[in-house]
Structures are given as structure tokens and as C-alpha cells.
Short mmCIF file of C-alpha atoms in Angstrom, two decimals:
data_model
loop_
_atom_site.label_atom_id
_atom_site.label_comp_id
_atom_site.label_asym_id
_atom_site.label_seq_id
_atom_site.Cartn_x
_atom_site.Cartn_y
_atom_site.Cartn_z
CA MET A 1267 36.49 33.47 -54.38
CA LYS A 1268 34.48 33.23 -57.21
CA ARG A 1269 35.57 34.31 -60.76
CA ARG A 1270 32.30 35.40 -61.65
CA VAL A 1271 31.47 37.02 -57.88
CA ILE A 1272 34.43 39.26 -57.81
CA ALA A 1273 34.15 40.59 -61.43
CA ALA A 1274 31.19 41.53 -60.70
CA GLY A 1275 32.04 43.11 -57.56
CA ILE A 1276 34.56 45.21 -58.91
CA ALA A 1277 33.43 46.09 -61.61
CA MET A 1278 30.49 47.68 -59.67
CA THR A 1279 33.35 50.25 -57.92
CA LEU A 1280 34.65 51.02 -60.82
CA GLY A 1281 31.40 52.10 -62.24
CA LEU A 1282 29.46 53.31 -59.18
CA THR A 1283 30.93 55.99 -56.28
CA ALA A 1284 31.55 53.87 -53.28
CA THR A 1285 31.27 55.46 -49.56
CA ALA A 1286 34.69 56.09 -48.43
CA CYS A 1287 35.57 54.37 -44.69
CA GLY A 1288 38.19 56.22 -42.20
CA GLY A 1289 39.99 54.97 -40.94
CA ASP A 1290 38.48 54.52 -36.94
CA SER A 1291 35.13 53.61 -39.16
CA GLY A 1292 32.09 52.28 -36.70
CA ASP A 1293 32.44 52.15 -32.70
CA ASP A 1294 34.95 54.76 -31.77
CA SER A 1295 34.99 53.38 -28.64
CA ALA A 1296 39.14 52.27 -27.77
CA THR A 1297 39.55 49.30 -26.46
CA ASP A 1298 42.35 49.30 -23.25
CA GLY A 1299 45.10 47.76 -24.26
CA LYS A 1300 47.79 49.38 -21.59
CA GLY A 1301 50.43 46.85 -20.43
CA LYS A 1302 48.83 44.41 -23.73
CA THR A 1303 51.11 43.87 -26.49
CA LEU A 1304 49.25 41.79 -29.80
CA THR A 1305 51.34 39.37 -31.11
CA VAL A 1306 50.72 39.61 -35.33
CA TRP A 1307 51.79 37.44 -38.26
CA ILE A 1308 52.74 39.32 -41.28
CA MET A 1309 53.71 37.54 -44.79
CA GLU A 1310 57.64 38.79 -45.42
CA GLY A 1311 57.66 40.29 -49.14
CA THR A 1312 53.72 41.78 -50.30
CA ASN A 1313 55.80 45.20 -49.36
CA PRO A 1314 58.96 45.67 -50.30
CA ASP A 1315 59.74 47.13 -46.97
CA ALA A 1316 56.85 46.71 -44.49
CA ARG A 1317 58.51 47.45 -41.18
CA PRO A 1318 58.06 51.84 -41.76
CA PHE A 1319 54.71 50.68 -42.16
CA PHE A 1320 53.70 48.49 -38.79
CA LYS A 1321 56.00 51.06 -36.81
CA GLU A 1322 53.60 53.71 -37.98
CA ALA A 1323 50.62 51.56 -37.17
CA ALA A 1324 52.45 50.29 -34.20
CA LYS A 1325 52.58 53.97 -33.36
CA ALA A 1326 49.38 54.93 -33.90
CA PHE A 1327 47.41 51.55 -32.08
CA LYS A 1328 49.58 52.58 -28.99
CA LYS A 1329 48.28 55.59 -29.59
CA LYS A 1330 44.36 54.75 -29.39
CA THR A 1331 44.33 51.78 -27.31
CA GLY A 1332 48.33 51.64 -25.20
CA ALA A 1333 48.61 48.37 -26.77
CA ASP A 1334 51.85 47.61 -28.10
CA ILE A 1335 52.51 45.34 -31.48
CA LYS A 1336 55.06 42.80 -31.78
CA VAL A 1337 55.74 42.11 -35.29
CA GLU A 1338 56.23 38.62 -36.24
CA TYR A 1339 57.13 37.84 -40.86
CA GLN A 1340 56.52 34.45 -42.34
CA GLN A 1341 57.20 32.67 -45.23
CA TRP A 1342 54.52 32.13 -47.78
CA ALA A 1343 56.13 28.25 -48.64
CA THR A 1344 56.20 27.90 -45.04
CA ALA A 1345 53.92 29.73 -43.35
CA GLN A 1346 50.39 27.30 -43.74
CA LYS A 1347 52.30 24.58 -41.86
CA LYS A 1348 53.40 26.74 -39.38
CA PHE A 1349 48.97 27.67 -39.05
CA THR A 1350 48.20 24.73 -38.72
CA THR A 1351 50.97 23.20 -36.04
CA ALA A 1352 50.04 26.52 -33.63
CA ILE A 1353 46.48 25.96 -34.28
CA GLU A 1354 46.77 22.30 -33.33
CA GLY A 1355 48.69 23.45 -29.86
CA GLY A 1356 46.40 26.03 -28.49
CA GLU A 1357 46.04 29.13 -27.43
CA GLU A 1358 49.27 29.87 -26.44
CA GLN A 1359 51.44 29.45 -29.76
CA VAL A 1360 48.47 31.14 -32.35
CA PRO A 1361 49.30 34.81 -32.91
CA ASP A 1362 46.36 37.61 -31.79
CA VAL A 1363 45.84 38.95 -35.73
CA ALA A 1364 47.51 37.49 -38.61
CA GLU A 1365 47.31 37.44 -42.23
CA VAL A 1366 45.66 34.63 -43.70
CA GLY A 1367 45.81 34.25 -47.41
CA THR A 1368 42.17 33.53 -48.72
CA THR A 1369 42.94 30.00 -49.73
CA TRP A 1370 43.79 29.37 -46.14
CA VAL A 1371 40.18 30.91 -44.75
CA PRO A 1372 38.13 27.63 -45.36
CA GLN A 1373 40.61 25.11 -43.28
CA PHE A 1374 41.99 27.49 -40.15
CA ALA A 1375 38.43 28.65 -39.83
CA GLU A 1376 37.00 24.54 -40.27
CA THR A 1377 39.88 23.73 -37.34
CA GLY A 1378 38.18 25.58 -35.21
CA GLY A 1379 41.61 28.90 -35.75
CA LEU A 1380 39.67 32.07 -36.80
CA VAL A 1381 37.29 33.92 -34.88
CA ASP A 1382 33.80 34.71 -36.62
CA VAL A 1383 33.79 38.23 -36.28
CA THR A 1384 30.67 38.40 -38.70
CA ASP A 1385 28.62 40.60 -36.14
CA LYS A 1386 32.01 42.91 -35.62
CA VAL A 1387 32.09 43.60 -38.64
CA LYS A 1388 27.80 44.33 -39.04
CA GLU A 1389 28.17 46.86 -36.01
CA SER A 1390 31.08 48.39 -37.72
CA GLY A 1391 29.11 49.51 -40.50
CA LEU A 1392 31.49 48.32 -42.44
CA GLY A 1393 30.71 45.62 -44.24
CA ASP A 1394 28.68 47.65 -47.21
CA ASP A 1395 32.13 49.06 -48.28
CA LEU A 1396 34.07 45.71 -48.63
CA VAL A 1397 35.19 44.33 -52.10
CA GLU A 1398 32.00 41.54 -52.74
CA GLY A 1399 33.99 38.83 -53.80
CA LEU A 1400 37.26 39.09 -51.24
CA LYS A 1401 34.32 39.09 -48.77
CA ASP A 1402 32.85 36.11 -49.86
CA ALA A 1403 36.83 34.78 -49.87
CA GLY A 1404 36.52 34.21 -45.95
CA THR A 1405 33.10 33.83 -45.41
CA LEU A 1406 31.32 30.29 -44.85
CA ASP A 1407 28.28 29.31 -43.75
CA GLY A 1408 27.50 32.60 -43.44
CA LYS A 1409 29.92 33.20 -41.25
CA GLN A 1410 32.85 35.89 -42.24
CA TYR A 1411 36.27 35.62 -40.53
CA GLY A 1412 38.23 38.38 -40.43
CA MET A 1413 38.10 41.01 -42.41
CA PRO A 1414 39.43 41.66 -46.58
CA TRP A 1415 43.32 43.03 -47.05
CA TYR A 1416 43.96 43.77 -49.88
CA ALA A 1417 44.23 41.70 -53.55
CA GLY A 1418 45.86 41.00 -56.96
CA VAL A 1419 46.39 38.56 -59.58
CA ARG A 1420 49.21 37.62 -61.89
CA SER A 1421 50.15 38.40 -65.28
CA ILE A 1422 53.02 39.04 -67.30
CA VAL A 1423 55.84 41.50 -66.68
CA TYR A 1424 58.41 42.09 -68.89
CA ARG A 1425 61.49 44.23 -69.29
CA LYS A 1426 59.83 46.74 -71.85
CA ASP A 1427 63.49 48.24 -72.78
CA LEU A 1428 64.81 44.91 -73.97
CA PHE A 1429 62.07 44.51 -76.20
CA GLU A 1430 61.84 48.45 -78.18
CA LYS A 1431 65.78 46.78 -77.92
CA HIS A 1432 65.16 43.82 -80.04
CA LYS A 1433 61.33 44.53 -81.77
CA LEU A 1434 59.39 42.20 -80.44
CA LYS A 1435 56.24 42.74 -79.03
CA PRO A 1436 53.81 41.60 -76.02
CA PRO A 1437 52.70 37.74 -76.52
CA ALA A 1438 48.83 37.52 -77.32
CA ASN A 1439 49.48 33.91 -77.43
CA TRP A 1440 51.12 30.68 -76.74
CA ASP A 1441 52.95 30.39 -79.36
CA GLU A 1442 53.51 33.68 -79.65
CA LEU A 1443 54.99 33.72 -76.21
CA ARG A 1444 57.56 30.75 -76.93
CA SER A 1445 59.24 32.75 -80.13
CA THR A 1446 59.17 35.63 -77.97
CA VAL A 1447 61.02 33.85 -74.59
CA LYS A 1448 63.91 32.64 -77.10
CA THR A 1449 64.35 35.24 -78.71
CA LEU A 1450 65.35 36.73 -75.44
CA LYS A 1451 66.92 34.25 -74.18
CA GLU A 1452 69.10 33.89 -77.47
CA LYS A 1453 69.69 38.35 -77.34
CA GLU A 1454 70.20 38.48 -73.92
CA PRO A 1455 72.03 34.89 -72.56
CA ASP A 1456 73.16 36.99 -69.46
CA LYS A 1457 69.20 37.00 -68.17
CA ILE A 1458 67.02 35.10 -67.63
CA ALA A 1459 64.44 35.23 -70.37
CA PHE A 1460 61.48 33.29 -69.08
CA PRO A 1461 61.72 31.54 -65.41
CA VAL A 1462 59.46 28.43 -65.13
CA ALA A 1463 60.11 27.87 -60.93
CA GLY A 1464 59.05 24.73 -59.65
CA GLY A 1465 58.34 26.43 -56.31
CA ALA A 1466 55.78 28.75 -57.22
CA GLU A 1467 52.04 27.05 -57.34
CA MET A 1468 50.36 29.53 -59.63
CA PHE A 1469 52.77 30.29 -62.53
CA ALA A 1470 52.21 26.87 -62.74
CA THR A 1471 47.86 27.08 -62.45
CA ALA A 1472 48.02 28.98 -64.97
CA PHE A 1473 49.21 27.11 -67.73
CA VAL A 1474 46.98 24.40 -66.48
CA TRP A 1475 43.59 26.81 -66.87
CA GLY A 1476 45.13 27.93 -70.36
CA ALA A 1477 44.58 24.73 -71.34
CA GLY A 1478 41.22 24.92 -70.26
CA GLY A 1479 42.24 22.93 -67.66
CA GLU A 1480 41.17 22.39 -64.10
CA LEU A 1481 43.21 21.28 -60.76
CA ALA A 1482 39.73 19.97 -59.30
CA THR A 1483 35.91 19.36 -60.39
CA GLN A 1484 33.01 19.44 -57.45
CA GLN A 1485 30.16 16.33 -57.88
CA GLY A 1486 27.43 15.22 -56.15
CA GLY A 1487 29.44 18.27 -53.18
CA LYS A 1488 33.17 15.93 -53.53
CA TRP A 1489 35.67 17.31 -55.00
CA LYS A 1490 38.23 14.98 -57.54
CA SER A 1491 41.84 16.66 -58.68
CA ALA A 1492 41.76 17.24 -62.06
CA ILE A 1493 45.11 18.48 -62.97
CA ASN A 1494 46.29 15.14 -64.48
CA SER A 1495 43.39 15.84 -67.46
CA THR A 1496 44.53 15.54 -71.04
CA LYS A 1497 44.02 19.23 -70.74
CA ALA A 1498 45.65 20.35 -67.57
CA VAL A 1499 48.26 18.08 -68.88
CA GLU A 1500 48.64 19.62 -71.71
CA GLY A 1501 49.27 23.59 -70.48
CA ILE A 1502 51.20 21.56 -67.82
CA GLN A 1503 53.05 20.59 -70.55
CA TYR A 1504 53.95 23.49 -72.21
CA TYR A 1505 55.42 25.62 -69.44
CA THR A 1506 57.72 22.64 -68.14
CA ASP A 1507 59.01 22.57 -72.15
CA LEU A 1508 59.96 26.60 -71.66
CA ALA A 1509 62.60 25.23 -69.39
CA LYS A 1510 63.22 21.83 -70.48
CA LYS A 1511 63.10 21.86 -74.56
CA GLU A 1512 63.64 25.45 -75.36
CA LYS A 1513 66.37 26.31 -71.94
CA VAL A 1514 64.87 29.66 -71.17
CA SER A 1515 65.16 29.11 -67.82
CA PRO A 1516 68.15 27.02 -66.21
CA ALA A 1517 68.63 24.25 -63.24
CA LYS A 1518 69.05 26.82 -60.90
CA VAL A 1519 65.09 28.08 -61.27
CA ASN A 1520 63.75 24.29 -61.00
CA THR A 1521 63.27 24.82 -57.22
CA TRP A 1522 62.45 28.83 -56.90
CA THR A 1523 59.33 30.27 -54.95
CA GLU A 1524 57.77 34.03 -56.61
CA LYS A 1525 59.65 35.46 -53.71
CA GLU A 1526 63.25 34.15 -55.55
CA VAL A 1527 62.13 35.08 -58.85
CA GLY A 1528 61.44 38.88 -57.35
CA ASP A 1529 64.60 38.87 -55.98
CA ALA A 1530 66.19 38.00 -59.14
CA TRP A 1531 64.48 41.09 -60.95
CA GLY A 1532 65.35 42.96 -57.84
CA LYS A 1533 69.21 41.90 -59.40
CA GLY A 1534 68.33 42.53 -62.96
CA GLN A 1535 68.95 39.02 -63.90
CA ILE A 1536 65.60 38.51 -64.69
CA ALA A 1537 63.73 39.20 -68.88
CA MET A 1538 59.69 38.12 -68.59
CA SER A 1539 58.09 36.36 -65.95
CA VAL A 1540 54.42 35.82 -64.08
CA GLY A 1541 54.08 38.52 -61.60
CA GLY A 1542 52.16 39.98 -60.29
CA ASN A 1543 50.17 43.41 -59.63
CA TRP A 1544 52.92 43.74 -56.66
CA THR A 1545 55.93 43.12 -58.37
CA PRO A 1546 56.40 46.09 -60.36
CA LYS A 1547 57.07 48.67 -57.91
CA ALA A 1548 58.73 45.79 -55.57
CA ILE A 1549 61.33 45.79 -58.37
CA VAL A 1550 62.07 49.55 -58.95
CA GLU A 1551 62.15 49.40 -55.39
CA ALA A 1552 64.35 46.84 -54.74
CA ASN A 1553 66.44 48.09 -58.18
CA PRO A 1554 65.80 51.25 -58.91
CA ASP A 1555 67.58 51.05 -62.62
CA LEU A 1556 64.79 49.96 -63.59
CA LYS A 1557 62.14 52.60 -62.70
CA ASP A 1558 60.04 53.57 -66.51
CA LYS A 1559 61.82 49.75 -68.42
CA LEU A 1560 58.95 47.92 -67.01
CA GLY A 1561 55.61 46.17 -69.25
CA ALA A 1562 53.37 44.61 -67.55
CA VAL A 1563 50.48 41.71 -70.45
CA ALA A 1564 48.15 39.44 -69.51
CA ILE A 1565 48.43 35.74 -69.45
CA PRO A 1566 47.64 34.48 -72.80
CA GLY A 1567 45.13 31.66 -73.20
CA LYS A 1568 46.34 28.87 -75.55
CA ASP A 1569 45.28 30.64 -79.18
CA GLY A 1570 44.72 33.81 -77.66
CA GLY A 1571 42.67 35.84 -75.23
CA MET A 1572 43.62 35.31 -71.58
CA SER A 1573 44.52 32.58 -69.38
CA ARG A 1574 42.52 32.52 -66.20
CA SER A 1575 44.96 33.26 -62.75
CA PHE A 1576 44.76 32.98 -59.94
CA LEU A 1577 43.10 35.46 -58.58
CA GLY A 1578 44.29 36.21 -54.25
CA GLY A 1579 44.32 37.85 -51.16
CA SER A 1580 45.23 38.33 -47.82
CA TYR A 1581 42.49 39.10 -44.86
CA LEU A 1582 44.00 40.18 -41.04
CA SER A 1583 42.07 37.58 -38.80
CA THR A 1584 42.06 37.26 -35.28
CA PHE A 1585 43.02 34.29 -33.29
CA LYS A 1586 40.99 32.78 -30.43
CA THR A 1587 43.38 34.06 -27.75
CA ASP A 1588 42.47 36.14 -24.91
CA LYS A 1589 42.72 39.28 -26.89
CA GLN A 1590 40.11 39.32 -29.83
CA ASP A 1591 38.59 42.56 -28.59
CA LEU A 1592 42.07 44.23 -28.59
CA ALA A 1593 42.48 42.90 -31.39
CA TRP A 1594 39.52 43.11 -33.62
CA GLU A 1595 40.53 46.37 -33.54
CA PHE A 1596 43.94 46.69 -34.36
CA VAL A 1597 42.55 45.07 -37.38
CA LYS A 1598 40.00 48.01 -38.64
CA LEU A 1599 42.86 50.27 -38.26
CA LEU A 1600 45.05 48.87 -41.00
CA THR A 1601 42.19 47.24 -43.44
CA THR A 1602 40.49 51.15 -42.98
CA GLY A 1603 41.06 54.42 -44.07
CA GLU A 1604 44.39 55.37 -44.27
CA PHE A 1605 46.29 52.30 -43.46
CA ALA A 1606 44.13 50.63 -45.91
CA ALA A 1607 45.24 53.03 -48.16
CA LYS A 1608 49.26 53.20 -47.96
CA TRP A 1609 49.59 50.06 -48.21
CA ALA A 1610 47.72 49.37 -51.27
CA GLU A 1611 49.93 52.86 -52.55
CA GLN A 1612 53.28 50.76 -51.00
CA THR A 1613 52.37 47.42 -52.76
CA ASN A 1614 50.65 47.46 -55.45
CA TYR A 1615 47.90 45.44 -54.37
CA PHE A 1616 44.53 45.90 -54.86
CA PRO A 1617 42.17 46.78 -51.64
CA GLY A 1618 39.71 45.09 -50.47
CA GLN A 1619 37.70 48.14 -49.89
CA ASN A 1620 35.06 50.23 -52.69
CA SER A 1621 36.05 52.45 -52.30
CA GLU A 1622 39.91 52.70 -52.22
CA LEU A 1623 39.64 50.18 -54.92
CA GLU A 1624 38.28 53.07 -57.07
CA LYS A 1625 40.87 55.62 -56.39
CA VAL A 1626 43.36 52.62 -57.41
CA ALA A 1627 41.38 52.86 -60.46
CA ALA A 1628 41.01 55.82 -61.38
CA LYS A 1629 44.98 56.75 -61.86
CA LYS A 1630 45.25 54.63 -65.05
CA ASP A 1631 48.38 53.67 -64.44
CA PRO A 1632 49.81 51.47 -67.67
CA LEU A 1633 51.66 49.13 -65.26
CA VAL A 1634 48.13 48.36 -63.49
CA GLU A 1635 45.51 48.44 -65.94
CA PRO A 1636 46.70 45.10 -67.52
CA PHE A 1637 46.87 43.62 -63.90
CA ALA A 1638 42.82 44.74 -63.57
CA LYS A 1639 41.21 44.11 -66.91
CA GLN A 1640 42.59 40.11 -66.29
CA MET A 1641 41.56 40.43 -62.54
CA LEU A 1642 38.18 41.30 -63.84
CA GLU A 1643 38.10 39.05 -66.84
CA ALA A 1644 39.98 36.14 -65.98
CA GLY A 1645 40.58 36.07 -61.84
CA ALA A 1646 40.62 32.42 -60.64
CA THR A 1647 40.87 30.79 -57.61
CA VAL A 1648 41.52 27.48 -56.12
CA PRO A 1649 38.88 24.96 -54.94
CA LYS A 1650 36.85 26.73 -52.38
CA THR A 1651 37.90 23.76 -49.39
CA LYS A 1652 39.75 23.47 -46.55
CA SER A 1653 41.53 20.37 -48.95
CA TYR A 1654 42.95 22.14 -50.55
CA GLY A 1655 45.19 24.35 -48.14
CA GLU A 1656 46.15 20.96 -47.30
CA ILE A 1657 46.90 19.96 -51.24
CA GLN A 1658 48.63 23.42 -50.91
CA ALA A 1659 50.45 23.04 -47.42
CA SER A 1660 51.65 19.36 -48.92
CA GLN A 1661 53.20 20.95 -51.57
CA VAL A 1662 51.58 18.82 -53.89
CA VAL A 1663 51.53 21.35 -57.31
CA PRO A 1664 54.78 22.27 -56.64
CA GLY A 1665 55.84 18.75 -56.02
CA MET A 1666 54.90 17.50 -59.35
CA ILE A 1667 56.97 20.70 -61.32
CA GLN A 1668 59.95 20.01 -59.53
CA SER A 1669 59.09 16.05 -59.98
CA ILE A 1670 59.48 17.28 -63.94
CA LEU A 1671 62.05 19.69 -64.49
CA SER A 1672 64.34 17.60 -62.59
CA GLY A 1673 63.82 14.46 -64.91
CA LYS A 1674 62.13 12.05 -62.41
CA ALA A 1675 59.22 12.28 -64.01
CA SER A 1676 56.99 12.05 -67.64
CA VAL A 1677 54.17 15.43 -66.91
CA GLN A 1678 51.62 12.18 -67.08
CA GLU A 1679 52.98 10.77 -64.32
CA ALA A 1680 54.23 13.66 -62.13
CA ALA A 1681 50.23 15.02 -62.38
CA ASP A 1682 48.32 11.18 -62.05
CA LYS A 1683 50.51 11.72 -58.53
CA ALA A 1684 49.51 14.57 -57.83
CA ALA A 1685 45.64 13.59 -58.89
CA LYS A 1686 46.70 11.01 -56.56
CA ASP A 1687 48.11 13.11 -53.91
CA MET A 1688 44.79 15.34 -54.46
CA ASP A 1689 41.75 12.80 -53.74
CA ALA A 1690 43.15 11.53 -50.65
CA ILE A 1691 43.47 14.67 -49.23
CA PHE A 1692 39.47 15.27 -50.70
CA ALA A 1693 39.05 11.91 -49.56
CA LYS A 1694 39.10 12.84 -45.57
CA ASP A 1695 36.15 15.62 -45.99
CA GLU A 1696 33.78 13.48 -47.21
#
């Protein structure tokens, strides 16, 4: 996804009235699925309780097509490698439909796993209502590999009640962030003031970007790592120092993923953390006592303003099995109309359709607006290349952060190794 394209697409959405899509946009003829079962892979953790949603969707799909749905839930941390293995194994191992992270689409499309649905999107009349940036994320060489399902961005979530108790204000730069989390550590010793989660790649990248650094740069059509540049290292140093020097994050957090941070929020163990626009709702679902006690603020840049923050989302894509037409019907059911709106409401994500996004923006929710602002003005993404999918699958960035937190390497040493690992993978594209 290109940040400026996303911003332009969403800005257009917020300012204009879009044409709403019904639940069964385009061709209403139901594919005959009697006696068939679609295998669907869905990432766990996006929806606090996805099972009732998919039970309802499966019932509607069964009524329309006669087909059954078998949902298999996957973990974000391991799914990419599982997809890669399945694609290499051929038709018998891949799912019929799957939730695919936008950063994975280039990799899976280039390796031949995903179905080109460009013509199906055009025939259904859905294309004009798709958020442009999300549509772009899943389009390679003019071919679209699935339907945008939802999008999200990371900002900071904090305990509003604790901030009021200790007369704290949301931080507007890195000095204020450091001071705030140190106060929280001192005043709320039973809480994790600010988890420096070593397994959460997109927590760390915000500080690389916030210092003015880049993960990689492209020159002459070739990608080269920039994660060991002076500015990138400054951001990594700041982020990891919060744990190593300021001690605001205990050692047990060194390997945590976003899911484990979310679990700790649900147990009331965290005072403040990086989190997605879906996070506040998930926290309250897990811990109703925190209702009306949460606040949100954009991730600050080093000297003020906003840090760039990862803006990503998921596609629903079909794979090359013998049930592609039936699979497309299920994709349409979930990504348009009633079920698209329900998913956005239940997860607190931004939907992939202009018409549905406009409805979310109109609500002016204080736990949504800071994320929307970050999404519009400071959304960023990883390099749009198959190689970066492999870099993520190889856990290069989390491995770098964890080696620093564990004391196995200095920041510069860890960044140099990560850069070397990235460049070795980028070289495969040449």
C-alpha cells in the first residue's frame, strides 16, 4: 500500500457520499455448492470472538449455495510460513479461501498461489466502492488478488483513569513518552508501564520511522535494507532503551507478540502500549471493568507531530483449488454489505469499502478518531515486494529486537545483522 494513495482514498471517503453496496453485489446467481465444503483460514485475534460471526456467515452461505464452511483459525506469528509451505505443496494443501495480510499478497501472488479475480471484481461492480489504497495493496501488474476486507493502523492506547489519577497528559514527543512511562512505572508498580514487545514487529517499526529512518529503500528497481542507518538505529535504540535502561518493560515481555500484549491488557496488567484501532474494543470485551477507562493518542514523532505507523489490513483471497467460483461467492458475502459492516463493528477495524468506511467515520468515536488521524496523515507500509514477505516470515525484525533486549548484541550489531539478512533475501529478487 502506498501511504499517499491510502490517505487520498480515505480522505475522499470522508468528504464525499459513496454508493453503498448490498450484501450480494453484482451477480446474484448462487453457485451450486450442495455437498461441498470450503476450507477457510482466518487469523485469530482480530475479532474478540469470531466464532459467532462465522457461524452466522456459514448459515447464510449454506442457504445461498448449499455449501458448508470449515473455518480453521491461524496464528499471525506462524501463518505466513504455513501459507508458504501449503502453496509449495499444491492444491491439496492450500485453503479455498483465506485471510491474507496485505504485505503477504505480493509473495503469495508471485509464487502462483492466489487466484486473479480482476474480472470477477469488475463483473460484480464492486471495484468503484473499494478503498483505493487497500485495492492497490492487493493489485500487482494490474491484476487484483482478492477483495479488501478490513484495514487498521497502530497508535497508542492508555489507561485514561491512571492518567487522570497521576495528572498525566498524552505524550506529544519522545521525551514526553519516556517521562510518562517512567512515571507510570513508579506510580503503578503492579502494571507494565509500556511493553517493549520483542515479537511485535509493527511496534518497533514505528520508532524506526519516528526517527526518520526506513526499513529499506529502492534504487534502480532494487531494494536495499536501511534498518542499520543512523536514523533507524536511533529509533531502535530509543525503543529498546525503554526496557533495558528505563526498565518500564519487564524481561518476560521480551518475546511477546501483539497477541500476548492484548492478553495482558485483558487481564488489567498494562498501563499504556502501542495498539491497533481494534485494540480498545478487544480490551473491553476481555475486561468489562475497563469500559470508559481507555484513551488513545497517535504515536508521537521524536520531536513532535506523529510518527509514521504501519497501516495494513487483510484481504480475503481465493486459492487455486477446484472450488474457485464457490470460494469467490463466500469472499463476496464477507467483504460487502451486511457482513462487512458487522465485521468492522465487531473488530473496530476500518472496512475496505468506501460506503462502509464513511459510516464508521460519521460516528466520531474518541477511541476511533486518533487512529483515523494517524491512518490519514501518518500511515506507512513495508516494501511492496515478495522478498519482504520472506523477511517477515524469517522474523528478521523481531529477531533483531529480541537479540538487543536479551543482551546478545548491541543495537548497531543487531541492526547490521538484520540489514545483512534483509539484503540476502532482497538479492533473490534480482
